[in-house]
Amino acid sequence: DCFFYTGELLLCEASTVYKYIQEDGSNRGTCGKLVCTNFKIAFLDDDSASDDNEPQFKNKIVGENDITLQCVDQIYGVYDEKKKLLTGQLRKYPEKLIIYCKDLRVFNFCLRYTKEEEVKRIVSGIVHHSQTPKLLKRLFLFSYASAAPNNTDGRNQTVMFDTLEDWRDELERTKGNVKYKAVTTNEGYRVSEKLPLYFVVPICVSEESILKYQGRGIPIWCWSCHNGAALLKMSAFPKEQDDSTSQMQKAFLDGIYKTISKPPYELLKMDDLSSSLPSLQDIQTAYTRFKQLFLIDNSTDFWATDVKWFSLLESTNWLEIIRRVLKKAIEVAECLERQHTNVLLIEESATDLCCVISSLVQVMMDSYSRTKSGFQSLIQKEWVIGGHGFLDRCNHLHKSDKEEAPVFLLLLNCVWQLVQQYPPAFEFTETYLTVLSDSLYVPIFSTFFFNSQHQKDTNTVRVCCFVDAVGPFRFLTVWDWSVQFDPKAQAFLNNPLYAEKPKPDKSQRKTARFKHQRQLSLPLTPTKSSTKRGFFREETDHLIKNILGRRIGKFINSSDEPSNSFREFYDSWHSKPVDYHGLLLPHIDGPEIKVWAQRYLRWIPEAQLHGGGTIAMAAKILDLMEEVQSLQVKMDEEHSQAISGDVHSVPLLRNSARLSSLFPFALLQRQSIKPALPTSTWKDLEDEDDLVKRDDEFVDLSGGMS
Amino acid sequence: MEEAPLFPGESIKVIAKDVMYICPFMGAVSGTLTVTDFRMYIKSVERDPPFVIDVPLGVISRVEKIGVQSHGDNSCGIEIVCKVWHKESACKCAGFLSDQFPPLFAFSYKEKFAVNGWKVYDPMAEYKRQGLPNESWKISKINSTYELCDTYPAILVVPTSVKDDDLSKVAAFRAKGRVPVLSWIHPESQATITRCSQPSVGPNDKRCKEDEKYLQTIMDANAQSHKLIIFDARQNSVADTNKVGGGYESESAYPNAELVFLEIHNIHVMRESLRKLKEIVYPTIDETRWLSNVDSTHWLEYIRMLLAGAVRIADKIESGKTSVVVHCSDGWDRTAQLTALAMLMLDSYYRTIKGFEVLIEKEWISFGHRFAMRVGHGDDDHADADRSPIFLQFIDCVWQMTKQFPAAFEFNELFLITILDHLYSCLFGTFLCNCEKERLKEVSTKTISLWSYINSQLDEFTNPFYVNYENHVLYPVASLNHLELWVNYYVRWNPRMRPQVPIHQNLKELLAIRTELQKKVEDLQREAATRSISSSSDRGSSPSHSATPVHTSV
């Protein structure tokens, strides 16, 4: 069957199932078969008359109607119009099934016309395979890898950090090799199963100290800044009841701090992330509330949410968490860049918020991390090899809800803020980040399906029972994008406006002037108004207080934040023109932190803009690039005086007027192009207000009504 | 060195040295204050680059003396509050600031521009573009002396069959004589948008035969539909409350008409909303409560209501093929917002720079949106209840549309900001006066049009992403998750709120590369052609691309 992948097994199925979507207030259904395999839940359209217009952007692994088992978030059954969460054993079988996905799709299946036997089988099958605890070896990647043993590793240009060489190269690239060394102490996982096979520590740290507490209390190198200051992370000691043990640990730490605080090492600044950032629990709670805003059942739901949108959004706290994380990353960057101090991030395991902050700092400070391969290498370094517990944090095996926390998604959300604030600084697009977030739930790749390098290594060894199946499993890596997308679709992952090499010619790099910035757009007015910052507040404070009184004073004292060196750093950076290849600081003021619309709104038909969205601009740019290319070709041809005929015209595939903002995701989600009209209105809180009742032209009501 | 640059025709009134300006973001700066007949200008050379404040007097809403605890003899403070964006300041004046601002510098402004913006809008040409007159609609000169309605333009489009006598009776029935007239006609279905003011129904449900017949004629002019939708922009309850001087069409008197209330609040609510908006963005932004603060101003809710109303109008015309009548109370505020927005959605012409200028000239300026009154040009009553940011709200809606459809508009954000800047600046004559009749006297002869300035440097105002969506109706999504606060306008004075470097820069470079390449290819082809002529083998390939590269059509 061409529908299944190698290693995929059909577990159960049901026919005469209707998948329906709401459109213009009524339900539109398609009849088909609902199946559940060891890889996914899929809906197979009965009249699968192959679509004429093959979408330009198609995932080869997960189709429009496919839900991988790990992508299922929650399943609800509808009994007599009442929604009920389905988990574990079922006594009664629902007439409707609603599946909420982790990539925010919502599927509605009607089982009313399905045979009772089949309903039982499919519902309990789906619930069992997607919602109940699972063994690691039951993940599809093992079936896939054993059935398709000839997978290439697809290393491309991403540095995997699974060899000593990779770490040495990274040290060399960042010029960290003077003060830091890659160690082999953990070969055979002698030190810890949580640490990678190879990692980097300060040269002065001995092998014994690494071994002493399974790597705890050891500063592990993440990255070195151009000025030599380094970003380090450390896994802290758990709170110890026993006094003598904790005394010993303290002494050990003091020793470590001492060795790495004296020259040639820079001053050390420690940051305990568990106290300076929201807890994983907070993050999980915020995200759970946040995503709920986008898991929309129907149009009525959508408009009901819309009325209270901003307040609902704020109450989730998700954007606030993003802001705090970005702010923390700026603080760290300030220490490294301006104060030339080493920064040591501390967290209990050093594999959650440490990964977020260290990755963000590198994205902000190292332009290599803003290229596609650089970003992928960074994810390998800090997350995959760094030992982030993807399996537990994503709860892929449904082992424990307590461990679940969207830490990696938090990073992607933060990076997205940077991408949308400074598009030319990134080689990849927001679409890249969106498909990367989707890949978290595609169990074909090993990348996001292990807790640590150790876990992957030990499970790669095959329990060999067949003669021909020798050697370890060979898993696919997500970085081989050709597995999911053909080259045409991959084009959407690359930013056509990436500001590639900085031009050496200084005269060309005039800063763009923005007339409207803080100036009225007056004709012929000179446009230099940018204000240099400086404070002569002290001399004027007296004047302000005494002469002008409180009225003005409140404006002056309004920015009395304690972390002034941070503010100064932030403000002074923002007052200069942006160098896309240098340090990049995100704007974190209120209006600048936004919702990642592509990821969160893409499946909501009501939110679709026909002919709009950022894709309209992208299409224009791609067309232009092709035109430039064809002109280039044409010119070369003219140069070589080829006698060939007319230059083939560029096929204009993209018609931005006909694409929708959901592109490249839901191409035909909504068939009609009727406008989505709000069905909700605000409850009038102001009805009592005299202003509201007035006519435009002011008439005194008391007089006029007599 | 510290003197203000002057426009041709501008003259200095006062210069005061050693004035201290207190900036909410940077502390105090001392420099020289210049007041001319156009602007207030403060320059301080203490800083590098020099610190400059340059405010047209028209922008200033009020000037207040601030309580000064005696501290020296000649120190006093003033606070200046501006109309929309907010540059409140205080000066320690060693001099004197005139409190009698000479209004309307536009009449003294003597700049020369290559283009005459007063020629942008020619009503006859615009109606001709729409295919008018036709068999159902005529161009009427009945208002040529502004007798029928003094706030309407001289040229009106009305149904062919309507007699002037009847029209006068309709005018008597409609508030301020603003009879239903055509704003836009669909090129295929002939469905029309007509605008007017409320009928004077009154509490006793007065009727007017001619008015009823007139609306029936409007409906009949469109053969595609046997219905007429009347959109009353107001809240149903408020329209009821204020029935004394007006009212709305009852379905018994107008049997084929369907009345829909769009439930949009009045001008006072909008003024209040903008005031609240000011408070949350100036002088500081509360980061953590930003969203709920935005929510509490209701500003975006009102934007959403307007867009939703305009979408409903456009949808009735486009998919319902049904003619619509739009009114509010007097038909010069909410009505103008709605008809102009619906036209922008329906007709791609209005999405070009010239077309948008025509739209403003037509739906706003010629149809008597009371700019002078709503903005308060040359008027010192800052608490005037007639002031309201109605036009600003419209431009905000347009900006929201450009955000949702970044490639569908020929103009860029700067274009919209420039329009708003000069709504208040009084540098140009475009937004002076309240109606065409008032304007006729001297505005176009003695002042310069804003479009003269804009159209003489179109490059600055052009959106490089523009793709002509010809015949494509745009429906913005009137949902709050697609609306955002226009930070580059409302918060632009906050130094922390630097507009992000637009990606335009790279695109502009790309466009330049293309132009360059096109030129080279053409040169080479020409060279090859001459060569091939000499070798007598003719290859007739001509350059296939036009010389102006900015607009590629789909």
Tab-separated table of N, CA, C and O in Angstrom, chain B residues 413-465:
chain	number	residue	atom	x	y	z
B	413	GLU	N	3.817	53.074	4.611
B	413	GLU	CA	3.414	53.617	5.898
B	413	GLU	C	3.711	55.119	6.002
B	413	GLU	O	2.926	55.883	6.561
B	414	LEU	N	4.844	55.527	5.435
B	414	LEU	CA	5.212	56.939	5.511
B	414	LEU	C	4.150	57.824	4.867
B	414	LEU	O	3.876	58.931	5.326
B	415	PHE	N	3.568	57.326	3.800
B	415	PHE	CA	2.496	58.049	3.108
B	415	PHE	C	1.338	58.330	4.078
B	415	PHE	O	0.869	59.468	4.195
B	416	LEU	N	0.935	57.309	4.798
B	416	LEU	CA	-0.182	57.476	5.741
B	416	LEU	C	0.197	58.404	6.889
B	416	LEU	O	-0.590	59.253	7.310
B	417	ILE	N	1.423	58.254	7.376
B	417	ILE	CA	1.869	59.113	8.478
B	417	ILE	C	1.959	60.563	8.013
B	417	ILE	O	1.586	61.493	8.737
B	418	THR	N	2.431	60.753	6.787
B	418	THR	CA	2.545	62.104	6.245
B	418	THR	C	1.172	62.755	6.144
B	418	THR	O	0.995	63.918	6.486
B	419	ILE	N	0.211	61.993	5.685
B	419	ILE	CA	-1.146	62.536	5.594
B	419	ILE	C	-1.619	62.992	6.974
B	419	ILE	O	-2.139	64.096	7.136
B	420	LEU	N	-1.379	62.154	7.971
B	420	LEU	CA	-1.819	62.528	9.317
B	420	LEU	C	-1.049	63.716	9.863
B	420	LEU	O	-1.618	64.585	10.527
B	421	ASP	N	0.252	63.764	9.585
B	421	ASP	CA	1.034	64.903	10.062
B	421	ASP	C	0.458	66.208	9.530
B	421	ASP	O	0.399	67.213	10.234
B	422	HIS	N	0.039	66.178	8.286
B	422	HIS	CA	-0.432	67.420	7.690
B	422	HIS	C	-1.918	67.642	7.865
B	422	HIS	O	-2.445	68.677	7.498
B	423	LEU	N	-2.560	66.651	8.455
B	423	LEU	CA	-3.923	66.877	8.900
B	423	LEU	C	-3.884	67.973	9.970
B	423	LEU	O	-4.762	68.816	10.074
B	424	TYR	N	-2.809	67.968	10.784
B	424	TYR	CA	-2.704	68.912	11.889
B	424	TYR	C	-1.799	70.115	11.624
B	424	TYR	O	-1.923	71.129	12.268
B	425	SER	N	-0.839	69.950	10.686
B	425	SER	CA	0.236	70.941	10.612
B	425	SER	C	-0.203	72.310	10.075
B	425	SER	O	0.446	73.300	10.334
B	426	CYS	N	-1.276	72.349	9.280
B	426	CYS	CA	-1.706	73.597	8.638
B	426	CYS	C	-0.664	74.139	7.667
B	426	CYS	O	-0.603	75.344	7.420
B	427	LEU	N	0.181	73.265	7.141
B	427	LEU	CA	1.156	73.707	6.155
B	427	LEU	C	0.514	73.727	4.770
B	427	LEU	O	0.822	74.565	3.933
B	428	PHE	N	-0.385	72.791	4.550
B	428	PHE	CA	-1.053	72.676	3.260
B	428	PHE	C	-2.539	72.992	3.410
B	428	PHE	O	-3.109	72.878	4.504
B	429	GLY	N	-3.158	73.301	2.314
B	429	GLY	CA	-4.566	73.682	2.378
B	429	GLY	C	-5.533	72.513	2.366
B	429	GLY	O	-6.730	72.685	2.616
B	430	THR	N	-5.008	71.332	2.065
B	430	THR	CA	-5.871	70.168	1.824
B	430	THR	C	-6.941	69.921	2.882
B	430	THR	O	-8.081	69.631	2.561
B	431	PHE	N	-6.543	70.003	4.146
B	431	PHE	CA	-7.508	69.637	5.183
B	431	PHE	C	-8.102	70.847	5.911
B	431	PHE	O	-8.619	70.740	7.014
B	432	LEU	N	-8.006	72.015	5.291
B	432	LEU	CA	-8.605	73.185	5.931
B	432	LEU	C	-10.100	73.233	5.632
B	432	LEU	O	-10.576	72.599	4.703
B	433	CYS	N	-10.822	73.975	6.379
B	433	CYS	CA	-12.268	74.194	6.221
B	433	CYS	C	-13.101	72.945	6.463
B	433	CYS	O	-12.593	71.868	6.695
B	434	ASN	N	-14.428	73.131	6.380
B	434	ASN	CA	-15.352	72.061	6.711
B	434	ASN	C	-16.066	71.452	5.513
B	434	ASN	O	-16.605	70.363	5.596
B	435	CYS	N	-16.136	72.210	4.427
B	435	CYS	CA	-16.841	71.667	3.263
B	435	CYS	C	-16.385	72.393	2.006
B	435	CYS	O	-15.678	73.385	2.074
B	436	GLU	N	-16.835	71.870	0.885
B	436	GLU	CA	-16.400	72.411	-0.400
B	436	GLU	C	-16.784	73.887	-0.557
B	436	GLU	O	-16.008	74.690	-1.072
B	437	LYS	N	-17.955	74.241	-0.079
B	437	LYS	CA	-18.432	75.611	-0.232
B	437	LYS	C	-17.486	76.603	0.471
B	437	LYS	O	-17.103	77.619	-0.091
B	438	GLU	N	-17.103	76.268	1.694
B	438	GLU	CA	-16.176	77.130	2.444
B	438	GLU	C	-14.819	77.187	1.773
B	438	GLU	O	-14.149	78.214	1.759
B	439	ARG	N	-14.423	76.046	1.245
B	439	ARG	CA	-13.091	75.895	0.688
B	439	ARG	C	-12.949	76.674	-0.611
B	439	ARG	O	-11.887	77.166	-0.950
B	440	LEU	N	-14.062	76.743	-1.326
B	440	LEU	CA	-14.066	77.303	-2.667
B	440	LEU	C	-13.450	78.681	-2.721
B	440	LEU	O	-12.738	79.045	-3.637
B	441	LYS	N	-13.727	79.467	-1.679
B	441	LYS	CA	-13.351	80.870	-1.702
B	441	LYS	C	-11.871	81.065	-2.016
B	441	LYS	O	-11.511	81.704	-2.969
B	442	GLU	N	-11.011	80.482	-1.167
B	442	GLU	CA	-9.612	80.808	-1.429
B	442	GLU	C	-8.619	79.670	-1.230
B	442	GLU	O	-7.452	79.822	-1.534
B	443	VAL	N	-9.087	78.552	-0.707
B	443	VAL	CA	-8.122	77.527	-0.352
B	443	VAL	C	-7.265	77.091	-1.537
B	443	VAL	O	-6.046	77.071	-1.474
B	444	SER	N	-7.907	76.779	-2.647
B	444	SER	CA	-7.112	76.209	-3.737
B	444	SER	C	-6.272	77.261	-4.457
B	444	SER	O	-5.298	76.941	-5.115
B	445	THR	N	-6.626	78.516	-4.324
B	445	THR	CA	-5.814	79.525	-4.996
B	445	THR	C	-4.701	80.047	-4.098
B	445	THR	O	-3.637	80.404	-4.555
B	446	LYS	N	-4.948	80.057	-2.798
B	446	LYS	CA	-3.958	80.682	-1.920
B	446	LYS	C	-3.109	79.704	-1.119
B	446	LYS	O	-2.195	80.107	-0.424
B	447	THR	N	-3.464	78.442	-1.170
B	447	THR	CA	-2.642	77.480	-0.432
B	447	THR	C	-2.136	76.397	-1.372
B	447	THR	O	-2.547	76.320	-2.524
B	448	ILE	N	-1.253	75.583	-0.832
B	448	ILE	CA	-0.697	74.486	-1.619
B	448	ILE	C	-1.331	73.186	-1.153
B	448	ILE	O	-1.631	73.012	0.031
B	449	SER	N	-1.546	72.296	-2.087
B	449	SER	CA	-2.151	71.013	-1.745
B	449	SER	C	-1.094	70.056	-1.217
B	449	SER	O	0.045	70.042	-1.682
B	450	LEU	N	-1.478	69.248	-0.245
B	450	LEU	CA	-0.573	68.215	0.265
B	450	LEU	C	-0.116	67.300	-0.860
B	450	LEU	O	1.015	66.829	-0.884
B	451	TRP	N	-1.005	67.064	-1.823
B	451	TRP	CA	-0.652	66.136	-2.913
B	451	TRP	C	0.445	66.714	-3.811
B	451	TRP	O	1.134	65.974	-4.492
B	452	SER	N	0.594	68.050	-3.800
B	452	SER	CA	1.700	68.646	-4.567
B	452	SER	C	3.028	68.143	-4.008
B	452	SER	O	3.940	67.781	-4.738
B	453	TYR	N	3.096	68.164	-2.684
B	453	TYR	CA	4.318	67.700	-2.014
B	453	TYR	C	4.517	66.202	-2.241
B	453	TYR	O	5.572	65.759	-2.686
B	454	ILE	N	3.479	65.427	-1.972
B	454	ILE	CA	3.604	63.973	-2.068
B	454	ILE	C	3.881	63.530	-3.499
B	454	ILE	O	4.793	62.749	-3.759
B	455	ASN	N	3.129	64.062	-4.436
B	455	ASN	CA	3.284	63.579	-5.803
B	455	ASN	C	4.552	64.050	-6.477
B	455	ASN	O	4.913	63.556	-7.539
B	456	SER	N	5.241	65.010	-5.869
B	456	SER	CA	6.495	65.415	-6.489
B	456	SER	C	7.661	64.571	-5.977
B	456	SER	O	8.784	64.741	-6.417
B	457	GLN	N	7.412	63.690	-5.038
B	457	GLN	CA	8.455	62.728	-4.670
B	457	GLN	C	7.851	61.376	-4.316
B	457	GLN	O	7.959	60.900	-3.189
B	458	LEU	N	7.245	60.802	-5.317
B	458	LEU	CA	6.521	59.544	-5.122
B	458	LEU	C	7.387	58.412	-4.605
B	458	LEU	O	6.911	57.540	-3.887
B	459	ASP	N	8.658	58.434	-4.976
B	459	ASP	CA	9.568	57.379	-4.546
B	459	ASP	C	9.518	57.110	-3.049
B	459	ASP	O	9.514	55.976	-2.614
B	460	GLU	N	9.465	58.195	-2.303
B	460	GLU	CA	9.474	58.066	-0.853
B	460	GLU	C	8.233	57.392	-0.318
B	460	GLU	O	8.236	56.855	0.774
B	461	PHE	N	7.183	57.484	-1.072
B	461	PHE	CA	5.897	57.020	-0.538
B	461	PHE	C	5.425	55.723	-1.181
B	461	PHE	O	4.305	55.292	-0.969
B	462	THR	N	6.292	55.136	-2.000
B	462	THR	CA	5.889	53.937	-2.731
B	462	THR	C	6.265	52.676	-1.973
B	462	THR	O	7.368	52.555	-1.443
B	463	ASN	N	5.360	51.746	-1.946
B	463	ASN	CA	5.585	50.443	-1.327
B	463	ASN	C	6.285	49.527	-2.339
B	463	ASN	O	5.709	49.194	-3.371
B	464	PRO	N	7.509	49.130	-2.047
B	464	PRO	CA	8.238	48.334	-3.039
B	464	PRO	C	7.622	46.953	-3.268
B	464	PRO	O	7.931	46.308	-4.263
B	465	PHE	N	6.774	46.510	-2.368
B	465	PHE	CA	6.187	45.176	-2.517
B	465	PHE	C	4.916	45.184	-3.372
B	465	PHE	O	4.317	44.148	-3.597
